C-alpha cells in the first residue's frame, strides 16, 4: 500500500465536524478573481483561511453570545461553524491571496499567475 492510499483512508475515517456552507459570489476579471463569502456571526479572531497546494479552505466559528442568566429555548443555527473548500485553478497565483473582512463579509482577491495574465504584444515595423 502506498502512502497516498493510507493518507486517503485516514482522511476518510476521520470524523468530520458538521458545518454550514457560507454562500459565496465569485467574480472573474482579466487579472484574477474576487470571492465574497457571507460569514455572519463570525468574529475576525475565529476566521481561518488557508491555502495548501491548489486547495483554498475558509473556516469560521460563529460567536453568538447569550446574556448571562439566560438560555436559548429555540436555536436555528444548529452548527456554529462555517466551512467551504475550493480547488484553485492553475491559472491563479495562490501565493498572492489578499483578504479583507468587514461586517461579516470576507473578500478574497486571488490574482492570475503571471503566465496567465493577458499581455499586449508590440508589433514593430520591419
PDB file of N, CA and C in Angstrom, residues 1-3 7-8 10 13 15 17 21-22 27 30 52 61 74 76-77 79 81 83 87 89 92 97 106 110 112 123:
ATOM      1  N   UNK A   1       0.855  -1.169   0.000  1.00  0.00           N
ATOM      2  CA  UNK A   1       0.000   0.000   0.000  1.00  0.00           C
ATOM      3  C   UNK A   1       0.900   1.231   0.000  1.00  0.00           C
ATOM      4  N   UNK A   2       0.636   2.179  -0.907  1.00  0.00           N
ATOM      5  CA  UNK A   2       1.473   3.368  -0.953  1.00  0.00           C
ATOM      6  C   UNK A   2       0.973   4.424   0.026  1.00  0.00           C
ATOM      7  N   UNK A   3       1.781   5.446   0.245  1.00  0.00           N
ATOM      8  CA  UNK A   3       1.461   6.477   1.236  1.00  0.00           C
ATOM      9  C   UNK A   3       0.169   7.214   0.913  1.00  0.00           C
ATOM     10  N   UNK A   7      -3.051   7.710   3.446  1.00  0.00           N
ATOM     11  CA  UNK A   7      -3.492   9.049   3.828  1.00  0.00           C
ATOM     12  C   UNK A   7      -4.957   9.232   3.459  1.00  0.00           C
ATOM     13  N   UNK A   8      -5.353   8.767   2.286  1.00  0.00           N
ATOM     14  CA  UNK A   8      -6.753   8.885   1.866  1.00  0.00           C
ATOM     15  C   UNK A   8      -7.664   8.113   2.808  1.00  0.00           C
ATOM     16  N   UNK A  10      -7.049   7.391   5.990  1.00  0.00           N
ATOM     17  CA  UNK A  10      -7.082   8.096   7.269  1.00  0.00           C
ATOM     18  C   UNK A  10      -8.030   9.282   7.195  1.00  0.00           C
ATOM     19  N   UNK A  13     -11.630   8.127   7.232  1.00  0.00           N
ATOM     20  CA  UNK A  13     -12.104   7.590   8.500  1.00  0.00           C
ATOM     21  C   UNK A  13     -12.144   8.637   9.607  1.00  0.00           C
ATOM     22  N   UNK A  15     -13.357  11.719  11.740  1.00  0.00           N
ATOM     23  CA  UNK A  15     -14.675  12.314  11.889  1.00  0.00           C
ATOM     24  C   UNK A  15     -14.692  13.735  11.325  1.00  0.00           C
ATOM     25  N   UNK A  17     -16.565  17.259  11.366  1.00  0.00           N
ATOM     26  CA  UNK A  17     -17.495  18.064  12.139  1.00  0.00           C
ATOM     27  C   UNK A  17     -18.448  18.774  11.183  1.00  0.00           C
ATOM     28  N   UNK A  21     -22.363  25.817   5.022  1.00  0.00           N
ATOM     29  CA  UNK A  21     -21.637  26.244   3.833  1.00  0.00           C
ATOM     30  C   UNK A  21     -21.991  27.701   3.570  1.00  0.00           C
ATOM     31  N   UNK A  22     -21.040  28.614   3.734  1.00  0.00           N
ATOM     32  CA  UNK A  22     -21.379  30.021   3.509  1.00  0.00           C
ATOM     33  C   UNK A  22     -21.649  30.290   2.029  1.00  0.00           C
ATOM     34  N   UNK A  27     -16.292  36.587  -8.770  1.00  0.00           N
ATOM     35  CA  UNK A  27     -16.261  37.467  -9.934  1.00  0.00           C
ATOM     36  C   UNK A  27     -14.880  37.366 -10.554  1.00  0.00           C
ATOM     37  N   UNK A  30      -9.936  40.140 -15.935  1.00  0.00           N
ATOM     38  CA  UNK A  30      -8.721  39.788 -16.677  1.00  0.00           C
ATOM     39  C   UNK A  30      -7.520  39.525 -15.785  1.00  0.00           C
ATOM     40  N   UNK A  52      -3.419  25.287   0.629  1.00  0.00           N
ATOM     41  CA  UNK A  52      -2.449  24.196   0.596  1.00  0.00           C
ATOM     42  C   UNK A  52      -2.516  23.579  -0.790  1.00  0.00           C
ATOM     43  N   UNK A  61     -15.875  30.195  13.015  1.00  0.00           N
ATOM     44  CA  UNK A  61     -16.721  29.734  14.108  1.00  0.00           C
ATOM     45  C   UNK A  61     -17.635  30.885  14.532  1.00  0.00           C
ATOM     46  N   UNK A  74     -34.944  28.165  21.628  1.00  0.00           N
ATOM     47  CA  UNK A  74     -35.080  27.802  20.221  1.00  0.00           C
ATOM     48  C   UNK A  74     -33.811  28.250  19.504  1.00  0.00           C
ATOM     49  N   UNK A  76     -31.893  28.215  15.707  1.00  0.00           N
ATOM     50  CA  UNK A  76     -31.973  27.907  14.276  1.00  0.00           C
ATOM     51  C   UNK A  76     -30.598  27.659  13.662  1.00  0.00           C
ATOM     52  N   UNK A  77     -29.540  28.010  14.385  1.00  0.00           N
ATOM     53  CA  UNK A  77     -28.184  27.744  13.912  1.00  0.00           C
ATOM     54  C   UNK A  77     -27.698  26.497  14.635  1.00  0.00           C
ATOM     55  N   UNK A  79     -25.371  24.327  13.653  1.00  0.00           N
ATOM     56  CA  UNK A  79     -23.923  24.116  13.560  1.00  0.00           C
ATOM     57  C   UNK A  79     -23.238  25.474  13.668  1.00  0.00           C
ATOM     58  N   UNK A  81     -20.489  26.620  12.976  1.00  0.00           N
ATOM     59  CA  UNK A  81     -19.267  26.741  12.170  1.00  0.00           C
ATOM     60  C   UNK A  81     -19.623  26.881  10.704  1.00  0.00           C
ATOM     61  N   UNK A  83     -17.717  26.295   6.859  1.00  0.00           N
ATOM     62  CA  UNK A  83     -16.556  25.677   6.205  1.00  0.00           C
ATOM     63  C   UNK A  83     -16.852  25.557   4.722  1.00  0.00           C
ATOM     64  N   UNK A  87     -11.160  24.304  -4.981  1.00  0.00           N
ATOM     65  CA  UNK A  87      -9.973  23.899  -5.731  1.00  0.00           C
ATOM     66  C   UNK A  87      -9.629  25.056  -6.650  1.00  0.00           C
ATOM     67  N   UNK A  89      -7.689  27.017  -9.654  1.00  0.00           N
ATOM     68  CA  UNK A  89      -7.156  26.784 -10.988  1.00  0.00           C
ATOM     69  C   UNK A  89      -5.651  27.009 -10.995  1.00  0.00           C
ATOM     70  N   UNK A  92      -4.330  30.622 -11.293  1.00  0.00           N
ATOM     71  CA  UNK A  92      -4.321  31.564 -10.184  1.00  0.00           C
ATOM     72  C   UNK A  92      -3.029  31.460  -9.380  1.00  0.00           C
ATOM     73  N   UNK A  97      -2.727  35.620  -2.397  1.00  0.00           N
ATOM     74  CA  UNK A  97      -4.112  35.830  -1.983  1.00  0.00           C
ATOM     75  C   UNK A  97      -4.171  36.997  -1.008  1.00  0.00           C
ATOM     76  N   UNK A 106     -16.398  38.377   3.929  1.00  0.00           N
ATOM     77  CA  UNK A 106     -14.997  38.122   3.591  1.00  0.00           C
ATOM     78  C   UNK A 106     -14.806  38.403   2.112  1.00  0.00           C
ATOM     79  N   UNK A 110      -7.675  36.946  -5.544  1.00  0.00           N
ATOM     80  CA  UNK A 110      -6.661  35.981  -5.972  1.00  0.00           C
ATOM     81  C   UNK A 110      -6.268  36.347  -7.400  1.00  0.00           C
ATOM     82  N   UNK A 112      -4.354  36.297 -11.078  1.00  0.00           N
ATOM     83  CA  UNK A 112      -3.902  35.258 -12.004  1.00  0.00           C
ATOM     84  C   UNK A 112      -2.382  35.210 -11.956  1.00  0.00           C
ATOM     85  N   UNK A 123       4.115  45.238 -31.903  1.00  0.00           N
ATOM     86  CA  UNK A 123       4.439  44.890 -33.286  1.00  0.00           C
ATOM     87  C   UNK A 123       5.348  45.984 -33.829  1.00  0.00           C
TER      88      UNK A 123
END
